[in-house]
Amino acid sequence: MRLSIIVPTYNERDNIPILIKKINDTIDFTDFEVIIVDDNSPDETWRVAEKMKKEYPFLRVIRRINERDLSTAVIKGFRQSKGNILAVMDADLQHPPKKINDMVKKILAGNDIVIGSRYVKRGEIEEWGIIRKIYSKAATLLAHLFVPQTRITNDPLSGFFMMKREVIKDIQLTPIGYKILLEILAKGMFKKVTDEPIIFKKREKGKSSLGLGVIWIYIKHLFRLSWGNREIIRILKFTAVGLTGVFVNLGVLWALTDLGNVYYVLSAICGIEISIISNFLLNDLWTFKDRKKKGISYWINRLLKFNIISLPSFPMQLVVMGFLNEIFGIYYLLAAFIGIVVVYIWNFVANSFWTWKEPR
Ligand code: GDD
Ligand code: MN
């Protein structure tokens, strides 16, 4: 076995010497290489790294002149690497090098990908404030929602991971921005994935090059991946089913009240429940057909879950509407519409994560 550690760098001249020394001191096997991929940093990180090659023969340096992107730098490193096991880590010492040994062991034990995870037991983030933690959690939730393959890990946005080369052998990676692991999970060939708890350290030297612009790039990336995955199509199907439900709901209400002479409130209750059932049937047969376990007891279980999610939708919609109208003075039809959108999002998210959760 041979390990290639890819380290993308941009303005890390003070960190690189410490990182290389640490890797050298901690790795307890010999066959490995460290590939620095530097995007022509103004602080000449590449020069600092070049100078260390003599003392550390496992070190290789790639200097890219006309590109500046974390993900493509990592891919460049993959292409130039010789290992059958590939790892990616940051240069700024936020990722603990001593974890590399444990991660290799997990790969040798049969895992295809090992992810240095901040969101498992004994995992942690040292420095971030509450706001950045919330951002990160929300971004993770979106990844889990739009790219269901990422549900296999608690931390699909981690920049520290290791994998067998076979995982990416036959796929085309075309990522944008920061989240290369996301793309690997979306497209790669793997069965077993495991999380290795890490403590995401404080950045000692230099500063993060991550700004607000990356949020927009991230959303774009997510949409592209979920389009490729057909997860967007699933959302459209769910929407179409929801619309049929409106007609079923009103149709039953009208038929029972007008044709059947039933008291209209009772008809409305029937309309709600019957449309919930028809929505369930369509979603089960169509929207989520790839995601269910066979058997009547599973089916009943899903029907119950779908009901549990749908029933509070109606009061929820009213609450949102009332709130927007009474407190913010929003025109009642607009408030009602926003209420419907909120409930619709709630329905999709809850059903995607619970009723028809990705079978592991
Ligand atoms: N080659 C290259 N080109 N490297 C880059 C570039 C670039 O344009 N931008 C950043 N890097 C390098 C940095 O030098 C560092 O080694 C690593 O990529 C991570 O950059 P940071 O700026 O330190 O990012 P961060 O700490 O905010 O984000 C880290 O944590 C995130 C988890 O929330 C990264 O690991 C992200 O990938 C990760 O998602
Ligand atoms: Mn960092």
Coordinates of C-alpha atoms and ligand atoms in Angstrom, one line a residue:
M1 CA 0.0 0.0 0.0
R2 CA 1.0 3.5 -0.7
L3 CA -0.4 6.7 0.6
S4 CA -0.6 10.1 -1.2
I5 CA -1.5 13.1 1.0
I6 CA -2.7 16.0 -1.1
V7 CA -2.3 19.4 0.6
P8 CA -3.8 22.4 -1.3
T9 CA -2.2 25.7 -0.3
Y10 CA -2.7 29.4 -0.7
N11 CA -0.6 31.7 1.4
E12 CA 0.5 29.2 4.0
R13 CA 4.2 29.9 4.2
D14 CA 4.3 29.9 8.0
N15 CA 2.2 26.7 8.3
I16 CA 3.9 24.4 5.7
P17 CA 7.2 23.8 7.6
I18 CA 5.3 22.9 10.8
L19 CA 2.9 20.7 9.0
I20 CA 5.6 18.8 7.1
K21 CA 7.6 18.2 10.2
K22 CA 4.5 16.9 12.0
I23 CA 3.6 14.6 9.2
N24 CA 7.1 13.3 9.2
D25 CA 7.1 12.7 12.9
T26 CA 3.8 11.1 13.2
I27 CA 3.3 8.8 10.3
D28 CA 4.3 5.3 11.3
F29 CA 4.9 3.7 7.9
T30 CA 7.3 4.6 5.1
D31 CA 5.6 4.4 1.8
F32 CA 3.9 7.8 1.4
E33 CA 4.2 11.1 -0.4
V34 CA 3.0 14.5 0.4
I35 CA 1.9 16.6 -2.6
I36 CA 1.6 20.4 -2.1
V37 CA -0.6 22.0 -4.7
D38 CA 0.0 25.7 -4.5
D39 CA -1.8 28.3 -6.7
N40 CA 1.2 30.5 -7.0
S41 CA 0.7 32.1 -3.6
P42 CA 1.8 35.7 -3.3
D43 CA 3.6 34.8 -0.1
E44 CA 5.6 32.2 -2.1
T45 CA 4.5 29.1 -0.2
W46 CA 5.7 27.1 -3.1
R47 CA 9.2 28.3 -2.6
V48 CA 9.2 27.5 1.1
A49 CA 8.0 24.0 0.2
E50 CA 10.5 23.5 -2.6
K51 CA 13.3 24.2 -0.1
M52 CA 12.1 21.5 2.2
K53 CA 12.3 18.8 -0.4
K54 CA 15.9 18.0 0.3
E55 CA 15.3 17.2 4.0
Y56 CA 12.0 15.5 3.3
P57 CA 12.2 13.3 0.2
F58 CA 8.6 12.3 0.4
L59 CA 7.6 15.9 -0.4
R60 CA 6.5 17.0 -3.9
V61 CA 5.4 20.5 -4.9
I62 CA 3.1 21.5 -7.7
R63 CA 2.8 25.2 -8.5
R64 CA -0.2 26.2 -10.6
I65 CA 0.1 29.6 -12.3
N66 CA -3.2 30.5 -13.8
E67 CA -5.7 28.8 -11.6
R68 CA -7.1 29.6 -8.1
D69 CA -9.5 27.1 -6.8
L70 CA -9.3 24.7 -3.9
S71 CA -11.2 21.8 -5.5
T72 CA -9.4 21.8 -8.8
A73 CA -6.1 22.0 -7.0
V74 CA -7.0 18.8 -5.1
I75 CA -7.9 17.1 -8.4
K76 CA -4.6 18.1 -9.8
G77 CA -2.9 16.5 -6.9
F78 CA -5.0 13.3 -7.3
R79 CA -3.8 13.1 -11.0
Q80 CA -0.2 13.5 -10.2
S81 CA -0.2 11.1 -7.2
K82 CA 1.1 7.6 -7.2
G83 CA -0.6 6.1 -4.1
N84 CA -3.4 3.6 -4.1
I85 CA -4.8 5.4 -1.0
L86 CA -5.4 9.1 -1.3
A87 CA -5.8 11.7 1.5
V88 CA -6.7 15.3 1.5
M89 CA -5.9 17.7 4.3
D90 CA -5.5 21.5 4.9
A91 CA -2.2 23.1 5.3
D92 CA -3.1 25.3 8.2
L93 CA -2.9 22.7 11.0
Q94 CA -6.7 22.7 11.6
H95 CA -6.6 19.0 10.7
P96 CA -4.6 16.8 13.1
P97 CA -1.9 14.9 11.2
K98 CA -1.8 12.3 13.9
K99 CA -5.2 11.0 12.7
I100 CA -3.6 9.8 9.5
N101 CA -2.5 6.6 11.0
D102 CA -5.9 5.7 12.4
M103 CA -7.5 6.6 9.0
V104 CA -5.1 4.3 7.1
K105 CA -6.0 1.5 9.5
K106 CA -9.7 2.0 8.8
I107 CA -9.0 1.9 5.0
L108 CA -7.0 -1.3 5.4
A109 CA -9.8 -2.7 7.4
G110 CA -12.1 -2.5 4.4
N111 CA -13.5 1.0 4.3
D112 CA -13.6 2.8 1.0
I113 CA -13.7 6.3 2.4
V114 CA -12.8 7.6 5.9
I115 CA -13.9 11.1 6.8
G116 CA -12.4 13.3 9.4
S117 CA -15.6 14.3 11.0
R118 CA -16.4 17.2 13.4
Y119 CA -19.9 16.0 13.9
V120 CA -19.6 12.7 15.7
K121 CA -18.9 11.8 19.3
R122 CA -15.4 13.0 20.3
G123 CA -15.4 15.3 17.2
E124 CA -15.3 19.0 17.8
I125 CA -14.7 22.5 16.5
E126 CA -12.4 24.5 18.7
E127 CA -12.8 28.1 17.6
W128 CA -15.9 28.8 15.7
G129 CA -18.6 31.1 17.0
I130 CA -22.2 30.1 17.2
I131 CA -23.1 31.8 13.8
R132 CA -20.5 29.9 11.9
K133 CA -21.5 26.7 13.5
I134 CA -25.1 27.3 12.5
Y135 CA -24.0 28.1 8.9
S136 CA -22.0 24.9 8.8
K137 CA -24.9 22.8 10.2
A138 CA -27.4 24.3 7.7
A139 CA -25.0 23.7 4.8
T140 CA -24.6 20.1 6.0
L141 CA -28.4 19.7 6.1
L142 CA -28.8 21.0 2.6
A143 CA -26.1 18.6 1.4
H144 CA -28.0 15.7 3.0
L145 CA -31.2 16.9 1.5
F146 CA -30.1 17.6 -2.1
V147 CA -27.4 14.9 -2.4
P148 CA -28.7 11.9 -0.5
Q149 CA -25.5 9.9 -1.0
T150 CA -23.9 12.3 1.5
R151 CA -26.2 11.0 4.3
I152 CA -23.7 8.2 4.8
T153 CA -21.6 10.6 6.8
N154 CA -22.2 13.3 9.4
D155 CA -19.7 15.6 7.9
P156 CA -19.8 15.7 4.1
L157 CA -18.3 19.1 4.0
S158 CA -15.1 18.1 5.8
G159 CA -11.8 19.0 4.0
F160 CA -10.0 16.1 5.7
F161 CA -10.6 12.6 4.3
M162 CA -9.0 9.5 2.9
M163 CA -10.1 7.0 0.3
K164 CA -9.1 4.2 -1.9
R165 CA -8.1 5.4 -5.4
E166 CA -10.7 3.1 -6.9
V167 CA -13.4 5.4 -5.5
I168 CA -12.7 8.0 -8.1
K169 CA -11.1 5.9 -10.8
D170 CA -13.9 5.9 -13.3
I171 CA -15.6 9.2 -12.6
Q172 CA -15.3 12.7 -14.0
L173 CA -14.9 15.3 -11.2
T174 CA -15.9 18.8 -12.1
P175 CA -16.3 20.5 -8.8
I176 CA -16.5 24.2 -8.1
G177 CA -15.4 25.9 -4.9
Y178 CA -14.5 24.3 -1.7
K179 CA -16.3 21.1 -1.2
I180 CA -14.5 18.4 -3.1
L181 CA -15.7 15.6 -0.8
L182 CA -19.3 16.4 -1.7
E183 CA -18.7 15.6 -5.3
I184 CA -16.8 12.5 -4.5
L185 CA -19.7 11.2 -2.4
A186 CA -22.2 12.2 -5.1
K187 CA -20.4 10.4 -8.0
G188 CA -17.8 8.0 -6.6
M189 CA -17.8 4.2 -6.4
F190 CA -17.9 3.1 -2.8
K191 CA -19.7 0.9 -0.4
K192 CA -18.3 1.4 3.1
V193 CA -17.8 4.8 4.5
T194 CA -16.9 5.7 8.1
D195 CA -16.4 8.8 10.2
E196 CA -13.2 9.4 12.2
P197 CA -13.7 11.9 14.9
I198 CA -11.4 15.0 14.6
I199 CA -11.0 18.1 16.6
F200 CA -11.0 20.9 14.1
K201 CA -8.3 23.1 15.5
K202 CA -7.9 26.8 15.7
R203 CA -6.0 28.3 12.7
E204 CA -2.6 29.3 14.2
K205 CA -1.1 31.4 11.4
G206 CA -2.4 33.2 8.3
K207 CA -6.1 33.6 7.7
S208 CA -8.8 31.7 6.0
S209 CA -9.4 32.5 2.4
L210 CA -13.1 31.5 2.7
G211 CA -15.4 34.5 2.3
L212 CA -19.1 35.0 1.8
G213 CA -18.8 34.4 -1.9
V214 CA -18.4 30.7 -1.2
I215 CA -21.9 30.4 0.1
W216 CA -23.3 31.2 -3.3
I217 CA -20.8 28.9 -5.1
Y218 CA -21.8 26.2 -2.7
I219 CA -25.5 26.5 -3.5
K220 CA -24.7 26.4 -7.2
H221 CA -22.6 23.3 -6.7
L222 CA -25.4 21.6 -4.7
F223 CA -27.9 22.3 -7.4
R224 CA -25.7 21.0 -10.1
L225 CA -25.0 17.8 -8.2
S226 CA -28.7 17.3 -7.4
W227 CA -29.6 17.8 -11.0
G228 CA -27.1 15.2 -12.0
N229 CA -28.5 12.9 -9.3
R230 CA -32.1 13.6 -10.4
E231 CA -32.8 14.7 -6.8
I232 CA -34.3 17.9 -8.3
I233 CA -36.6 15.8 -10.4
R234 CA -37.8 14.1 -7.2
I235 CA -38.6 17.6 -5.8
L236 CA -40.6 18.4 -8.9
K237 CA -42.5 15.1 -8.6
F238 CA -43.3 15.8 -5.0
T239 CA -44.6 19.2 -6.1
A240 CA -46.8 17.7 -8.8
V241 CA -48.2 15.2 -6.3
G242 CA -48.9 18.1 -3.9
L243 CA -50.9 19.9 -6.6
T244 CA -53.0 16.8 -7.3
G245 CA -53.7 16.8 -3.6
V246 CA -55.2 20.2 -3.7
F247 CA -57.7 19.0 -6.3
V248 CA -58.5 15.8 -4.4
N249 CA -59.0 17.9 -1.2
L250 CA -61.4 20.4 -2.9
G251 CA -63.1 17.7 -5.0
V252 CA -64.0 15.6 -1.9
L253 CA -65.1 18.7 -0.1
W254 CA -67.4 19.7 -2.9
A255 CA -68.8 16.2 -3.6
L256 CA -69.6 15.4 0.0
T257 CA -71.1 18.8 0.7
D258 CA -73.0 19.4 -2.5
L259 CA -73.9 15.9 -3.7
G260 CA -73.9 14.1 -0.4
N261 CA -75.4 16.8 1.8
V262 CA -72.8 16.3 4.4
Y263 CA -72.0 19.1 6.9
Y264 CA -69.2 21.1 5.2
V265 CA -66.8 21.0 8.1
L266 CA -67.0 17.2 8.2
S267 CA -66.6 17.1 4.4
A268 CA -63.4 19.3 4.8
I269 CA -62.0 16.9 7.3
C270 CA -62.6 14.0 4.9
G271 CA -61.1 16.0 2.1
I272 CA -58.0 16.6 4.1
E273 CA -57.5 13.0 5.0
I274 CA -58.3 11.6 1.6
S275 CA -55.9 13.9 -0.1
I276 CA -53.2 12.9 2.4
I277 CA -53.8 9.3 1.5
S278 CA -53.8 10.0 -2.2
N279 CA -50.6 12.0 -1.9
F280 CA -49.0 9.3 0.1
L281 CA -49.9 6.6 -2.5
L282 CA -48.6 8.7 -5.4
N283 CA -45.4 9.6 -3.6
D284 CA -44.9 6.0 -2.5
L285 CA -45.4 4.6 -6.0
W286 CA -43.7 7.4 -7.9
T287 CA -41.7 10.1 -6.1
F288 CA -39.8 7.8 -3.7
K289 CA -40.2 4.5 -5.5
D290 CA -36.4 3.9 -5.3
R291 CA -36.2 4.4 -1.6
K292 CA -38.5 2.0 0.1
K293 CA -38.4 -1.3 1.9
K294 CA -40.8 -4.0 0.7
G295 CA -43.5 -5.4 2.9
I296 CA -46.9 -4.4 4.2
S297 CA -45.7 -3.5 7.7
Y298 CA -43.1 -1.1 6.2
W299 CA -45.9 0.3 4.0
I300 CA -48.2 1.0 7.0
N301 CA -45.3 2.5 8.9
R302 CA -44.7 4.9 6.0
L303 CA -48.4 5.8 5.8
L304 CA -48.4 6.6 9.5
K305 CA -45.3 8.7 9.2
F306 CA -46.7 10.6 6.3
N307 CA -49.8 11.3 8.3
I308 CA -47.9 12.5 11.3
I309 CA -46.0 14.9 9.1
S310 CA -49.0 16.1 7.0
L311 CA -51.6 16.7 9.7
P312 CA -49.8 19.4 11.6
S313 CA -49.2 21.1 8.2
F314 CA -52.7 22.6 8.3
P315 CA -52.5 24.4 11.6
M316 CA -48.9 25.2 10.8
Q317 CA -50.0 27.0 7.6
L318 CA -52.5 29.0 9.5
V319 CA -50.0 30.0 12.2
V320 CA -47.5 31.2 9.6
M321 CA -50.2 33.1 7.7
G322 CA -51.6 34.7 10.9
F323 CA -48.1 35.6 12.1
L324 CA -47.1 37.3 8.9
N325 CA -50.4 39.1 8.6
E326 CA -50.9 40.2 12.2
I327 CA -47.3 41.0 13.1
F328 CA -45.9 42.2 9.8
G329 CA -49.0 43.4 8.2
I330 CA -48.4 41.3 5.1
Y331 CA -51.4 41.1 2.7
Y332 CA -53.4 38.0 3.7
L333 CA -53.2 36.2 0.3
L334 CA -49.5 36.7 0.2
A335 CA -49.2 35.6 3.8
A336 CA -51.2 32.5 3.0
F337 CA -49.0 31.7 0.0
I338 CA -45.9 32.0 2.1
G339 CA -47.6 29.7 4.6
I340 CA -48.2 27.1 1.9
V341 CA -44.5 27.3 0.7
V342 CA -43.2 26.9 4.3
V343 CA -45.4 23.9 4.9
Y344 CA -44.5 22.4 1.5
I345 CA -40.8 22.7 2.4
W346 CA -41.5 21.1 5.8
N347 CA -43.3 18.3 4.1
F348 CA -40.6 17.5 1.6
V349 CA -37.7 17.7 4.1
A350 CA -39.5 15.7 6.8
N351 CA -40.6 13.0 4.4
S352 CA -37.2 12.8 2.6
F353 CA -35.4 12.4 6.0
W354 CA -38.0 10.2 7.7
T355 CA -40.8 8.5 5.8
W356 CA -38.6 7.6 2.8
K357 CA -35.1 7.9 4.3
E358 CA -32.3 6.6 2.3
P359 CA -31.8 3.0 3.1
R360 CA -28.3 2.5 4.4
Ligands
GDD1 N1 -4.4 25.5 -4.1 C1 -5.2 26.2 -3.4 N2 -6.0 27.2 -4.1 N3 -5.4 26.1 -2.1 C2 -6.3 26.8 -1.4 C3 -7.1 27.8 -2.0 C4 -6.9 28.0 -3.5 O1 -7.6 28.8 -4.1 N4 -7.9 28.4 -1.1 C5 -7.6 27.8 0.1 N5 -6.7 26.8 -0.1 C6 -6.1 26.0 0.9 C7 -5.6 26.7 2.1 O2 -4.3 27.1 2.0 C8 -5.8 25.6 3.2 O3 -4.7 24.7 3.2 C9 -7.0 24.8 2.7 O4 -7.1 25.1 1.3 C10 -8.3 25.3 3.5 O5 -8.5 26.7 3.3 P1 -8.9 27.6 4.5 O6 -9.0 29.0 4.0 O7 -8.1 27.3 5.8 O8 -10.4 27.1 4.7 P2 -11.3 26.9 6.0 O9 -10.5 26.6 7.2 O10 -12.2 28.1 6.1 O11 -12.2 25.7 5.5 C11 -11.8 24.4 5.8 O12 -12.8 23.8 6.6 C12 -14.0 23.6 5.9 C13 -15.0 23.0 6.8 O13 -16.0 23.8 7.1 C14 -11.6 23.6 4.6 O14 -11.0 22.3 4.9 C15 -12.8 23.3 3.8 O15 -12.6 22.4 2.7 C16 -13.8 22.7 4.7 O16 -15.0 22.5 4.1
MN2 MN -8.5 26.5 7.5

